[in-house]
Short mmCIF file of C-alpha atoms in Angstrom, two decimals:
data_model
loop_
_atom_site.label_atom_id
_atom_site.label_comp_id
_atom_site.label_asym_id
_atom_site.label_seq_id
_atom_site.Cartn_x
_atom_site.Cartn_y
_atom_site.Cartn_z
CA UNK A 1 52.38 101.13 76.67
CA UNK A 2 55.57 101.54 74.49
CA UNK A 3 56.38 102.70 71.42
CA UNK A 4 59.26 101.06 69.25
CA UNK A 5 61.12 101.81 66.76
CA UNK A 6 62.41 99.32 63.95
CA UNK A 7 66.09 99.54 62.82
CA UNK A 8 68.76 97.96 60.86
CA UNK A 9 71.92 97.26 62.74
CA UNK A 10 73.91 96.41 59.73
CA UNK A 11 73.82 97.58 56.08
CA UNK A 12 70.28 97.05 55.52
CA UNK A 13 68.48 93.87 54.54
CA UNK A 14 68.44 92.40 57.87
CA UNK A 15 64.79 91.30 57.57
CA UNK A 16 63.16 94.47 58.98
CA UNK A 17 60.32 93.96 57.03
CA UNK A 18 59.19 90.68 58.55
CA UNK A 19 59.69 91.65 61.94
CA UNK A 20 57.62 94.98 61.72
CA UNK A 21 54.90 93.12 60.31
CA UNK A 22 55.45 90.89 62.90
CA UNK A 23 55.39 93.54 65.70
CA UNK A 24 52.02 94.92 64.00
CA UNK A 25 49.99 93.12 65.29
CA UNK A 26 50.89 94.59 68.97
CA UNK A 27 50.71 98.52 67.20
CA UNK A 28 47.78 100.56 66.26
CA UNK A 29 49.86 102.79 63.92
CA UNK A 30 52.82 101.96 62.20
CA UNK A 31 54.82 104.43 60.44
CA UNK A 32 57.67 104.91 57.80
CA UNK A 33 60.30 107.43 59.00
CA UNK A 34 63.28 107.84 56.05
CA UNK A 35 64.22 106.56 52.70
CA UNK A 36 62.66 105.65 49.86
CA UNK A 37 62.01 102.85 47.15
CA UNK A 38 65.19 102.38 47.01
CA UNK A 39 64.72 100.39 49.89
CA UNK A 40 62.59 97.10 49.84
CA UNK A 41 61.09 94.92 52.29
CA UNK A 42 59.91 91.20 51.20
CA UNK A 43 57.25 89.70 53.62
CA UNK A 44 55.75 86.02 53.46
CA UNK A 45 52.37 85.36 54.92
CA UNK A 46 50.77 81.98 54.52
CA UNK A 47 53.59 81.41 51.58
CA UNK A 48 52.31 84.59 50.23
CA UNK A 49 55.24 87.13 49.25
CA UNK A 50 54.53 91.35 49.73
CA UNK A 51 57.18 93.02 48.40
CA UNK A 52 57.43 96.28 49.62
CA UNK A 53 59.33 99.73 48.75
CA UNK A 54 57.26 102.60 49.88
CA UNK A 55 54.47 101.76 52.00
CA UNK A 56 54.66 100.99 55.26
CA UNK A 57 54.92 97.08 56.12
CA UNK A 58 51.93 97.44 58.29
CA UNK A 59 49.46 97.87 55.69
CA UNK A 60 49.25 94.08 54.63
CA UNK A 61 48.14 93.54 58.19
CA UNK A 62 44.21 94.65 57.90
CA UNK A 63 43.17 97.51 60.79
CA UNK A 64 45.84 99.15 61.30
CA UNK A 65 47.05 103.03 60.14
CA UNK A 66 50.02 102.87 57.81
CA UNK A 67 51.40 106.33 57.90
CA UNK A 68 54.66 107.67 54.99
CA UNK A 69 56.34 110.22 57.47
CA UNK A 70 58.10 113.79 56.09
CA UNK A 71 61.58 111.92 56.77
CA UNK A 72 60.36 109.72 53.75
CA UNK A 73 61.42 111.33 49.95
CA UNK A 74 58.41 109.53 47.94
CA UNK A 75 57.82 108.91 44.06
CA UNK A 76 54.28 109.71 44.14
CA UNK A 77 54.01 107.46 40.07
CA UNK A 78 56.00 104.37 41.92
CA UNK A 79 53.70 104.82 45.36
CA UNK A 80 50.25 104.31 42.86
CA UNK A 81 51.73 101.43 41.46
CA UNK A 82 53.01 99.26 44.43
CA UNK A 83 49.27 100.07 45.75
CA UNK A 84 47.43 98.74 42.76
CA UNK A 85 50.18 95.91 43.20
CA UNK A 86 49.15 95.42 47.03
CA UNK A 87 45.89 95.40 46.37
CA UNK A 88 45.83 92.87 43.76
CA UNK A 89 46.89 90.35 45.96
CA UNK A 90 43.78 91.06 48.26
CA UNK A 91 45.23 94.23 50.89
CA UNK A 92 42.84 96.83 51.19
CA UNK A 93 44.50 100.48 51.12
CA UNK A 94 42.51 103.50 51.32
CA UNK A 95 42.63 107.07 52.67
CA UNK A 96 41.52 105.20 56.37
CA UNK A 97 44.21 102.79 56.31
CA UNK A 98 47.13 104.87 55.13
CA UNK A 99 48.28 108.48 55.29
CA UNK A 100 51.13 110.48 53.86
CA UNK A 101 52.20 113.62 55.88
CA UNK A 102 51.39 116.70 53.94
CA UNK A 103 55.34 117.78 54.29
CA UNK A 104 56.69 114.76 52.53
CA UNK A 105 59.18 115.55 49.13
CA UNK A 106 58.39 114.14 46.01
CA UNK A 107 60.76 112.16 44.12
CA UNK A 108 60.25 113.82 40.78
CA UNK A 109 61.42 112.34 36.81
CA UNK A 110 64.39 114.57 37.11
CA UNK A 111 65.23 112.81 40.34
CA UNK A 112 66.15 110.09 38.85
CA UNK A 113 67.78 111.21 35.82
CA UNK A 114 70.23 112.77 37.61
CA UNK A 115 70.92 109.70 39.74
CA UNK A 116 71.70 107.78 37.12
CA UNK A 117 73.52 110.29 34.84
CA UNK A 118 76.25 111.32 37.93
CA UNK A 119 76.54 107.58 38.53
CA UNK A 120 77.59 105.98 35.20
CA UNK A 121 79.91 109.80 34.88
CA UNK A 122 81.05 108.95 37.85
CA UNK A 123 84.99 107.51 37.75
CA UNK A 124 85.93 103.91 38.68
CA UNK A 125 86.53 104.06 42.01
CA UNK A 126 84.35 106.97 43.26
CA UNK A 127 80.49 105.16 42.36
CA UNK A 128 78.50 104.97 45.17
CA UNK A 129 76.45 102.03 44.16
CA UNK A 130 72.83 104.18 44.13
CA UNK A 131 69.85 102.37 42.93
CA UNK A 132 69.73 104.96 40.75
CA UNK A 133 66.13 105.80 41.62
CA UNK A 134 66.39 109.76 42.95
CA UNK A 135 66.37 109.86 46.74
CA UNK A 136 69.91 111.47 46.64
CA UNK A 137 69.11 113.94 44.49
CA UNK A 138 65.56 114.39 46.22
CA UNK A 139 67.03 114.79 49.43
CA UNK A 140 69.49 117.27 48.15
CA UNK A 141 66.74 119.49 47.57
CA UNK A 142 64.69 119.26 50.45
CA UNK A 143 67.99 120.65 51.96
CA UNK A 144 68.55 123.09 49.09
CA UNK A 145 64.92 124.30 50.13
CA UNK A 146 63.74 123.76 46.50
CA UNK A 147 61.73 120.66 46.86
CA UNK A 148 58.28 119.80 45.93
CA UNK A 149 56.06 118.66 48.85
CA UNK A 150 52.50 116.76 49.03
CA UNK A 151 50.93 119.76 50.35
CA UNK A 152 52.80 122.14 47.32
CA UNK A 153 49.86 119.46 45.10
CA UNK A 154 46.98 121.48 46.48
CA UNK A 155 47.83 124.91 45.01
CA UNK A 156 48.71 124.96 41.12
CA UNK A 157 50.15 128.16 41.28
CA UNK A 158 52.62 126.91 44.25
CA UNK A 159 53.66 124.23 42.52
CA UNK A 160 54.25 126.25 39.22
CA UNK A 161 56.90 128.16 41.28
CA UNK A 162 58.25 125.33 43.41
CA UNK A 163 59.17 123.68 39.75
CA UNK A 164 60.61 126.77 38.02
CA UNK A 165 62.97 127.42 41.24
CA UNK A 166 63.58 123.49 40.94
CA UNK A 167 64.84 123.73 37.42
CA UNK A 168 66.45 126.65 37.89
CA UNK A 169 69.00 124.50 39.81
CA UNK A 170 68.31 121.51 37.85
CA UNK A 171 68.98 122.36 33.88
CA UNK A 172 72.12 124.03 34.57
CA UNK A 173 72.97 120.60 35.98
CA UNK A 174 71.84 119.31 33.32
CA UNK A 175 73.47 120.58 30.73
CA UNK A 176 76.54 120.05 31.83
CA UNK A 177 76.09 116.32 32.16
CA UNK A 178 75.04 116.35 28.79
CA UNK A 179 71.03 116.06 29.73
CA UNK A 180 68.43 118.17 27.81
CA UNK A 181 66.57 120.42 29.86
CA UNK A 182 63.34 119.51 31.52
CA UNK A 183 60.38 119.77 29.87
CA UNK A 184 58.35 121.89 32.23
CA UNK A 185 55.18 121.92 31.06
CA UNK A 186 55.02 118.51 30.56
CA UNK A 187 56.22 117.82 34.11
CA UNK A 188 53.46 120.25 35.81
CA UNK A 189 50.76 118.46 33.42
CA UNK A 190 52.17 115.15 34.98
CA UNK A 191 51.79 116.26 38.98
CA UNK A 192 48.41 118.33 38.14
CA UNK A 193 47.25 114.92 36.62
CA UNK A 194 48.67 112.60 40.02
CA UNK A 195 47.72 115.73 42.56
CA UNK A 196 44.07 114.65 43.77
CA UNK A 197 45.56 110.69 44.04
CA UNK A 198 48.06 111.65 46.47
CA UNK A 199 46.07 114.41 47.94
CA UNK A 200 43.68 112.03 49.04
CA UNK A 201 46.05 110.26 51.40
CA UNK A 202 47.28 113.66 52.79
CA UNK A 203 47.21 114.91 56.33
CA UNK A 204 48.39 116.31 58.86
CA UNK A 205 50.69 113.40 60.18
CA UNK A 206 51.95 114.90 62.89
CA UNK A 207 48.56 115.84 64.74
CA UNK A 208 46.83 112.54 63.90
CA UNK A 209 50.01 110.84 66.06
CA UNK A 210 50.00 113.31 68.58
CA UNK A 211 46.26 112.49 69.18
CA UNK A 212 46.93 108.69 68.99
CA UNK A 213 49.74 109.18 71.50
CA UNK A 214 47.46 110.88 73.97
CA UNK A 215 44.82 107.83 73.86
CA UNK A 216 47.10 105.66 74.62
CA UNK A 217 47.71 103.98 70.75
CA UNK A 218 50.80 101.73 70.21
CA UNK A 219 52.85 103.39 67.47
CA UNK A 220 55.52 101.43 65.35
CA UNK A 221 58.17 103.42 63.77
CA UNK A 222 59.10 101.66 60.55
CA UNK A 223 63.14 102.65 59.02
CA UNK A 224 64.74 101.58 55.94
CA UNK A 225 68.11 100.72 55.39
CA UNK A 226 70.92 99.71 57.93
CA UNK A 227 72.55 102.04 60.59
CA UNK A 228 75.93 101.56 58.73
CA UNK A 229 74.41 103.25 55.78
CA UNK A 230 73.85 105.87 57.95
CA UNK A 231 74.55 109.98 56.26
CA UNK A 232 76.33 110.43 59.51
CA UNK A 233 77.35 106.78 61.33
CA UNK A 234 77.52 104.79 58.03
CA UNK A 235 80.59 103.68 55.47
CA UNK A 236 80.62 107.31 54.38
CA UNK A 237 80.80 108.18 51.44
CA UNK A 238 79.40 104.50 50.51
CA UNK A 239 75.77 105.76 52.53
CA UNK A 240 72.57 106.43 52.09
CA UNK A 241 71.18 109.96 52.18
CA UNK A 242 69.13 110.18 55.08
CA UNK A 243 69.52 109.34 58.95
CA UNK A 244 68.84 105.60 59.15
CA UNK A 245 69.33 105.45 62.76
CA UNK A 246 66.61 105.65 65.76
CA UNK A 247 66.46 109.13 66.06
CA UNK A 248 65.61 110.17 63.20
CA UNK A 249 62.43 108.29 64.15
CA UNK A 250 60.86 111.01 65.95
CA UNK A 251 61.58 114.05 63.32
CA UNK A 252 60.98 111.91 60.12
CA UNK A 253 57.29 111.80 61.48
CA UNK A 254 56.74 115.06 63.48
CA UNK A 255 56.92 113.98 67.18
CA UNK A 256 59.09 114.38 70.21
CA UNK A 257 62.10 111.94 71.49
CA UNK A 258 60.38 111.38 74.40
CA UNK A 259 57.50 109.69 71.89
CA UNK A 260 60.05 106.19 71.49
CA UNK A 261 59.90 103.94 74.73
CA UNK A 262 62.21 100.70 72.74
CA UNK A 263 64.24 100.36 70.08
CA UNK A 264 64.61 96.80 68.52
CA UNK A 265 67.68 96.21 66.15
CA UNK A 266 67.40 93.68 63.24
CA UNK A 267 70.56 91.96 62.79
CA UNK A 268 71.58 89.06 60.97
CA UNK A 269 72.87 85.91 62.42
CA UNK A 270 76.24 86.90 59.52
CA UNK A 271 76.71 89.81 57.38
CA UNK A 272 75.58 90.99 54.04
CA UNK A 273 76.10 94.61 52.13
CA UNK A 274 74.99 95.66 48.87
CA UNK A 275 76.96 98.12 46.33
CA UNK A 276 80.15 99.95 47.19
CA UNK A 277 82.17 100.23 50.41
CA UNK A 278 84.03 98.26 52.94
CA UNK A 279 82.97 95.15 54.53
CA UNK A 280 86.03 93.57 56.88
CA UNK A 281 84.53 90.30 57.29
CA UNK A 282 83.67 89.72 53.63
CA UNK A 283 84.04 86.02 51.83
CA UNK A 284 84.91 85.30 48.25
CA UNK A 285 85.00 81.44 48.98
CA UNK A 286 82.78 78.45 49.07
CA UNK A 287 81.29 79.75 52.67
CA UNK A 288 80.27 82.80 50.86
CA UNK A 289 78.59 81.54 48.19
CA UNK A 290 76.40 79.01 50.40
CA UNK A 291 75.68 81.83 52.61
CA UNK A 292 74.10 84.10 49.59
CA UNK A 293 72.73 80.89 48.18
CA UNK A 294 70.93 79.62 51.38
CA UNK A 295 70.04 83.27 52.48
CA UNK A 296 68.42 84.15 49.08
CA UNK A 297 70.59 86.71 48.94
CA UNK A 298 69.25 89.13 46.56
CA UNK A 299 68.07 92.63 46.95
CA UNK A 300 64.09 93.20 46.77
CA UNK A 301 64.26 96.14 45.06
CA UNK A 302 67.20 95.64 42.52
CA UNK A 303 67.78 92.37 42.43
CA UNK A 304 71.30 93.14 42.59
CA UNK A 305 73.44 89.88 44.56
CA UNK A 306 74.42 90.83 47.82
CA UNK A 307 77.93 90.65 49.33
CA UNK A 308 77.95 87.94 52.26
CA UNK A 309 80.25 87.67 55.54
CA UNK A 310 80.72 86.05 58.85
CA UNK A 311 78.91 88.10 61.61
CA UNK A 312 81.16 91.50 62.77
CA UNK A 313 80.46 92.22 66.18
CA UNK A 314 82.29 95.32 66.25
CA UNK A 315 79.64 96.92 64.09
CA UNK A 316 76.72 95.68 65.22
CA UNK A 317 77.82 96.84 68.71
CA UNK A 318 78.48 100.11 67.03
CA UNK A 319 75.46 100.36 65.77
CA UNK A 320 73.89 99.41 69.08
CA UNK A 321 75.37 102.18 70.34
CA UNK A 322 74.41 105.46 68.55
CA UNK A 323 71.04 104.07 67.72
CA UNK A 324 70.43 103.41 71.59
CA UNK A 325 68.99 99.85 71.14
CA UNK A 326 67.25 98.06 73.69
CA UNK A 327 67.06 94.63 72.23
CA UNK A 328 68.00 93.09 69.10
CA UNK A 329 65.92 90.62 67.04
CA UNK A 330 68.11 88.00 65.17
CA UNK A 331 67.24 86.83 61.43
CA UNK A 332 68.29 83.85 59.29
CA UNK A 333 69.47 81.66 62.21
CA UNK A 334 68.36 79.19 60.19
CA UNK A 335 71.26 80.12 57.00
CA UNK A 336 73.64 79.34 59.29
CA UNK A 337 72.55 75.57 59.66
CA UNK A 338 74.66 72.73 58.53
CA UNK A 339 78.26 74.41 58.97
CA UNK A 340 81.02 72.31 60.84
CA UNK A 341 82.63 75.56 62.34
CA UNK A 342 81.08 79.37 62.72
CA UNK A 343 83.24 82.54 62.94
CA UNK A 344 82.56 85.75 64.55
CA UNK A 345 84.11 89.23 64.25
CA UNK A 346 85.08 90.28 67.79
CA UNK A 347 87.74 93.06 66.67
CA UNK A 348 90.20 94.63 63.90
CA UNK A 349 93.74 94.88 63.18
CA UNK A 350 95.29 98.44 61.88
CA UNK A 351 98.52 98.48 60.81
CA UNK A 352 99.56 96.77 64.14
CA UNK A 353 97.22 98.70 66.79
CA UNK A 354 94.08 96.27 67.80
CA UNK A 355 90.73 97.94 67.27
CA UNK A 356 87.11 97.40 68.97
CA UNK A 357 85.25 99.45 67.08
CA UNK A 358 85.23 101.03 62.89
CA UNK A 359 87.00 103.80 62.66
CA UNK A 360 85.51 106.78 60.13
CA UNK A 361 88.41 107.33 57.97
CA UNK A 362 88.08 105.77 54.61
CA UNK A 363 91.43 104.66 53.99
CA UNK A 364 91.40 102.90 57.39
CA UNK A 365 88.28 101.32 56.90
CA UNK A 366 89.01 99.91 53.85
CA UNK A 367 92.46 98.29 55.53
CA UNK A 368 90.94 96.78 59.09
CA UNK A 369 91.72 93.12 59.02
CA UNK A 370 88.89 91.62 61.14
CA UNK A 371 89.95 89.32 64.34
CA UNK A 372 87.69 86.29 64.44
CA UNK A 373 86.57 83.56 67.19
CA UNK A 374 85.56 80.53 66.20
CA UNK A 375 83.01 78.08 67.12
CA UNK A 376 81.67 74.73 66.81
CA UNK A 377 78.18 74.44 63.99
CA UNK A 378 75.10 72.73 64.25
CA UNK A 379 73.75 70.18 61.90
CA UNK A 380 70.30 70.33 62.93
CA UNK A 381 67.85 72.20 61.12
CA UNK A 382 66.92 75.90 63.13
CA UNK A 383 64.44 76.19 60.25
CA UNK A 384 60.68 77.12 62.05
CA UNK A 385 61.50 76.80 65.83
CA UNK A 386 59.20 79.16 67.43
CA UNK A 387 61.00 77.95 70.71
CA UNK A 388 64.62 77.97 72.73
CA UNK A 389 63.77 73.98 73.23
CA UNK A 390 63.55 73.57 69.31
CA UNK A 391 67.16 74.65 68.38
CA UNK A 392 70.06 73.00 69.09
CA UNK A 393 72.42 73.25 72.08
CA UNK A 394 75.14 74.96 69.55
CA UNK A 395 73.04 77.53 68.07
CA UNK A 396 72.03 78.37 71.17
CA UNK A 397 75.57 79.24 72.93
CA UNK A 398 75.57 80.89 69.06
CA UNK A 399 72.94 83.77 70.13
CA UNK A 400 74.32 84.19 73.78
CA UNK A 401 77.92 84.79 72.44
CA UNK A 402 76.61 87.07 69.83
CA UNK A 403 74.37 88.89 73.21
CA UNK A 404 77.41 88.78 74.82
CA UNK A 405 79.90 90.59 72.16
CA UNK A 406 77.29 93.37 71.00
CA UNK A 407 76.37 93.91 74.50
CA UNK A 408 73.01 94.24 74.21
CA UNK A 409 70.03 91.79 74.77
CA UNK A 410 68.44 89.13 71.92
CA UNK A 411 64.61 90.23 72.08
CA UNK A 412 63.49 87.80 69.31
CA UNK A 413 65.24 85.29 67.16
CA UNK A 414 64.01 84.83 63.68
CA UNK A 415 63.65 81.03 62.12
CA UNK A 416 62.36 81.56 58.56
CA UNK A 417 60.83 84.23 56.16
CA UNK A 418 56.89 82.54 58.18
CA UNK A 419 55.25 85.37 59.77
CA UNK A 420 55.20 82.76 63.09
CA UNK A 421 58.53 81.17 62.66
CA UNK A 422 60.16 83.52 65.40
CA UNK A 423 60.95 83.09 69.05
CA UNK A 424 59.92 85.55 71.54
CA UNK A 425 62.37 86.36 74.26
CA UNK A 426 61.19 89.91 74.99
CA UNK A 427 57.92 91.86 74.06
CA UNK A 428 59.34 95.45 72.81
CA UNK A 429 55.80 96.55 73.65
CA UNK A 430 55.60 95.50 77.11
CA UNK A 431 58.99 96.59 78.40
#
């Protein structure tokens, strides 16, 4: 039986969220590999909306073990509060339902203090376009090997001196943006008082999924974010700060390579990007509005508007490509609906040289000119075909050009924000 990993093939908000909850129903365990809350999944069951930012999509699906893997940095204060959210609207999450590995960081005040502060210091032209909620900073010093971790909760003299060699980086900081200095009692009062909630979700995640490997469970790997956003393979410096791709799968939960059997890319049927950074096939006319206004295009966690396109096949293909995707599932067909001609990105222009794929320099990012194709619309609705023989002839040849340009296979195509509303091509767990 396989195991499959979830990612974003373009700058996040591809509808990852829908389709992993979709997919849960086929897993036993579905885990969380990287990010944070900056990230946020929206799912609609029964016209019910879950919106999500740190737990696992799985865990509105009842039975199953949600699991927060190492590769996650978590705000233990934001985690309580999206699970007294979840279970107000009738989700049941306890220590049997959802684990957090014992080696996850914890986003911390100072976290996001620092976000913010370097952001709004930051000069026009170099901001990022961070949420401004600490996983930079957090991940910074899980590298800088002055992090505070789950387990570091158990032990109040541990954590004592995993916060004083913490601020010992972090004041200095500090002061020079013009920050008073942590209060450190205060803060150790704060994660002595939180310790035994998060404590009780604790284990070791990377046993309990070895175990469930060996007896043959289904595991779901769960990422945030978009492959383009990417530390590595993204829009650099325009990223996120953690490997978004499908290999970080396997670390950001403790297991081996060999442990992912299918990767499924979300893509949508155009393009959208929050914040900062490039974005060749970018509209600022009337097609860009409608496509932001009949995609809903706002972002779950920050409600910020997002930036909307025509679909760049150069790269999703990239993406494809050094996240080793099997099959793609394809979301908000339906947005599409209605327009009298469709364009696609099949390559770039760079200062005379023809390009077919995004180069890494900055400057030359920023100056691609994309190439398009164009094709004939649809005026028939997409919206809710769980079947090839409910959409129309034109969307149709749509999908198989876009199979055709990424070179990889559709798996699923995605009709609405419905749970059901999505056409199965390919099972990622029975390939």
């Amino acid at each position: 039986m396989a195991n499959v990993v979830v990612v974003g093939a373009q700058w996040g908000d591809e509808g990852k969220g829908k389709i992993v909850d979709w997919l849960s129903e086929r897993a036993d365990v579905i885990c969380r590999f990287q990010g944070g809350h900056n990230a946020g999944h929206t799912l609609v069951i029964d016209g019910k909306v879950f919106k999500l930012h740190a737990l696992p999509s799985g865990v509105v699906r009842g039975g199953k073990l949600s699991v927060i893997g190492n590769g996650v940095v978590l705000d233990p204060w934001h985690l309580l509060k999206e699970i007294e959210t979840i279970r107000g609207q009738g989700v049941e999450i306890s220590p049997e339902t959802l684990m957090i590995a014992e080696n996850t960081p914890l986003i911390l005040p100072f976290h996001g203090e620092l976000d913010r502060a370097r952001e709004e210091a930051a000069s026009k032209g170099t901001k990022i376009g961070t949420t401004g909620r600490g996983i930079g900073p957090c991940y910074e010093d899980k590298v800088g090997r002055r992090v505070i971790r789950v387990a570091d909760l158990a032990d109040p003299a541990t954590l004592e001196a995993r916060v004083d060699r913490a601020l010992q980086h972090h004041d200095p900081l500090r002061k020079g943006l013009g920050i008073e200095p942590v209060n450190r009692d205060e803060l150790l009062a704060l994660l002595n008082e939180i310790a035994p909630k998060i404590l009780e979700y604790a284990a070791p995640v990377w046993k309990v999924l070895s175990e469930k490997r060996k007896a043959g469970k289904r595991i779901l790997f769960e990422g945030a974010q978009g492959a383009l956003l990417d530390i590595d393979f993204g829009t650099y410096p325009y990223v996120t700060s953690s490997n978004v791709i499908a290999g970080q799968a396997a670390t950001g939960v403790g297991m081996g390579p060999g442990s992912i059997n299918y990767v499924l890319g979300i893509v949508k049927a155009y393009t959208t990007r929050v914040g900062e950074g490039p974005f060749p096939t970018e509209l600022f006319d009337a097609d860009g509005d409608r496509l932001g206004e009949r995609g809903h295009e706002f972002g779950t966690t920050t409600g910020r508007k997002r930036r909307c396109g025509w679909f760049d096949a150069v790269l999703v293909r990239q993406s494809c490509a050094v996240s080793g995707v099997t099959g793609i599932a394809l979301t908000k067909l339906d947005v599409l609906d209605g327009f009298d001609k469709v364009r696609i990105c099949t390559g770039y222009r760079l200062r005379g040289k023809i390009l077919d794929y995004f180069p890494a320099h900055a400057a030359d990012q920023a100056e691609v000119e994309p190439i398009y194709e164009e094709m004939d619309g649809w005026s028939e609705s997409t919206a809710g075909a769980r079947s090839y023989a409910d959409l129309p002839a034109q969307a149709i040849k749509y999908i198989q050009r876009v199979q055709e340009l990424i070179e990889t296979p559709i798996a699923l195509v995605s009709t609405s924000p419905e749970r059901e509303d999505t056409i199965l091509i390919r099972d990622p767990f029975s390939d």
